[in-house]
Amino acid sequence: MAKGFNVLFVTSEVFPYSKTGGLADISNSLPQALNSLGNDVRIVTPKYGQLDERKLQIHEIKRLKDLKINANGKETKFSIKSSFIHGKNTKAQMYLLENQDYFKNKGIYQNSKTKKDFPNNDERYIFFCKAAIEILEILQWKPDVIHCNDWQTGLIPAFIKTVYNNNDYLKNIKTLFTIHNLAYQGNFPKSMFAKTGLPESVLTDKGGLHFGQFSFLKTALNFADKISTVSEKYSEEIRSDKDFGCGLEDVLNARKKDLTGILNGIDYSIWNPVVDKLIPYRYTYQEIPLKYENKRELLEKYKMIYDEEIPLLGIISRLVDQKGFDLIEKILPQLMKEDIKLIILGDGEEKYQKFLKKAEKKYKNKLAVEIGFDETLAHQIEAASDMFLMPSKYEPCGLNQMYSLRYGTVPIVRNTGGLADTIVDYRKPNGNGFLFNKYDSDELLKIIQTALNMFKNDKAKWNKLLRQGMSLDFSWKVSAKKYMKLYKTVSGSK
Ligand code: ADP
Ligand code: GLC
């Protein structure tokens, strides 16, 4: 086996410490998968105000307390706290950065109390990017690669290549930047640029200047040694199609040879009906009647009548435009005429919250809506549903369709990004779900009706589809090795 790499994995979310979406799951599972292949991957992440040190086993280290750093034009104190994420036979070291100026309040990107973005998100992540780099010398641990994720880490490659290029310890460290979502760019008025401490040359089109603003993401795309996205299809879409490129197509095309797509993997010790402790009845693919017990229990919780023959559709999602809620809004009256039940768990934009709560009242006994973030309920919906809806406008990878496959919950998805790379049309011999092409409400309704029809009238076909999905392996086995290959190219060694 090739010698392992030292990698600093920098991320703004890690399950179970902090999570708004899939990035948190990946930041937990990928480092562990890589460590089991002989690498030393360590995670650095903010210690947000809501984290419970006792519950999450976060420890203080005396010599890493009250350190000083210059960020945003002033000196600030911070501490590095330690914790480990664990699997059955795997683990990864976590460094949590504690700081009273930037990460004292409860909330990840939004203040939990006001539900509004923190007004100083620029400063919060400038501090984070600088501190993630400066801790390396303090720890006397040198990575071959700093693996950055999403805009919150976007200034790291530029810092390494400019501010720290005189620092012998840091200057040769290579950077990989993974795009989990190109639409979230960390764009700020350019008047804040001075706070970064980066040279003026970075505030140009070849750096982070983006339609008159300063963009953390664009800065990363121009400075990282290599760039990756979380599925192959998305890596093509963002270069070739304006609807996906979010104004960054040209930058991405200029870096075409440095851009690759690696499909996310799933942690089957967490998302697996055979071992899932959060669901009432655990089951294998030979025990589908137990899946129906989960369906019965969830429907009863929402005071809906259980009938094995009436399909239950599930949605677990951030309530944002990306996830296709405008299509769902359009088709809902017609969908509710079908003999189905629908359970939706979501958190996010108020316009969608309002629409869903209103709809729940109107379609009592058929539709249940839970607004909020609820990890346990997410597992229970995966286990209980017959079908999972994910009509995304775009989807860099998507994890829920892969979770659904393992839970025998047949995905109905739009043919885009990671959904296209994982879901195979039901008409093919290796089919595992239902796909629609155009982002259009009629197409969505039609494909749902096709699925309902098969569920009701062709059980043999349905069961085959469900079992085929359950037998697939989307673990990190393949993708973690691809990251290792990429680390090898990035670091230019080993
Ligand atoms: P994205 O990262 O774009 O939100 P993914 O499919 O990659 O989409 O990952 C979403 C992750 O977040 C999954 O683990 C899903 O179960 C979880 N999730 C999304 N919304 C909620 C919610 N309201 N409550 C609990 N879990 C949620
Ligand atoms: C982003 C994307 C999602 C992806 C996740 C993890 O939030 O929206 O498609 O699965 O990151 O990479």
Coordinates of N, CA and C and ligand atoms in Angstrom, one line a residue, residues 22-23 26 180-181 230 264 318 322 395-399, ligand 2:
G22 N -25.4 17.9 4.3 CA -24.5 16.8 4.0 C -23.0 17.0 4.3
L23 N -22.5 18.3 4.3 CA -21.1 18.5 4.5 C -20.7 17.9 5.9
I26 N -20.2 14.2 5.6 CA -19.0 13.9 4.9 C -17.7 14.2 5.8
H180 N -18.6 21.7 -2.3 CA -19.8 20.9 -2.0 C -21.1 21.6 -2.5
N181 N -21.0 22.9 -2.7 CA -22.1 23.6 -3.3 C -21.6 24.9 -3.8
V230 N -18.3 17.0 -5.6 CA -18.7 15.7 -5.0 C -19.5 14.8 -5.8
N264 N -19.4 11.3 -3.3 CA -19.4 11.1 -1.8 C -19.7 9.6 -1.5
R318 N -33.3 20.6 3.5 CA -33.2 22.0 3.8 C -34.3 22.6 2.9
Q322 N -32.9 25.3 -4.0 CA -32.1 24.2 -4.6 C -32.9 22.8 -4.6
E395 N -28.0 19.4 -7.8 CA -27.6 18.6 -6.6 C -26.1 18.1 -6.7
P396 N -25.2 18.8 -6.1 CA -23.8 18.5 -6.2 C -23.5 17.0 -6.0
C397 N -24.1 16.4 -4.9 CA -24.0 15.0 -4.7 C -25.4 14.5 -4.3
G398 N -25.8 14.9 -3.0 CA -27.0 14.4 -2.4 C -26.7 13.1 -1.7
L399 N -27.1 13.1 -0.4 CA -26.8 11.9 0.4 C -28.1 11.1 0.6
Ligands
GLC2 C1 -23.8 20.1 -0.3 C2 -24.7 19.6 -1.5 C3 -25.1 18.2 -1.4 C4 -23.9 17.3 -1.0 C5 -23.3 17.8 0.3 C6 -22.1 17.0 0.8 O1 -24.6 20.6 0.8 O2 -25.8 20.4 -1.6 O3 -25.5 17.8 -2.7 O4 -24.3 16.0 -0.9 O5 -22.9 19.1 0.2 O6 -21.1 16.9 -0.2

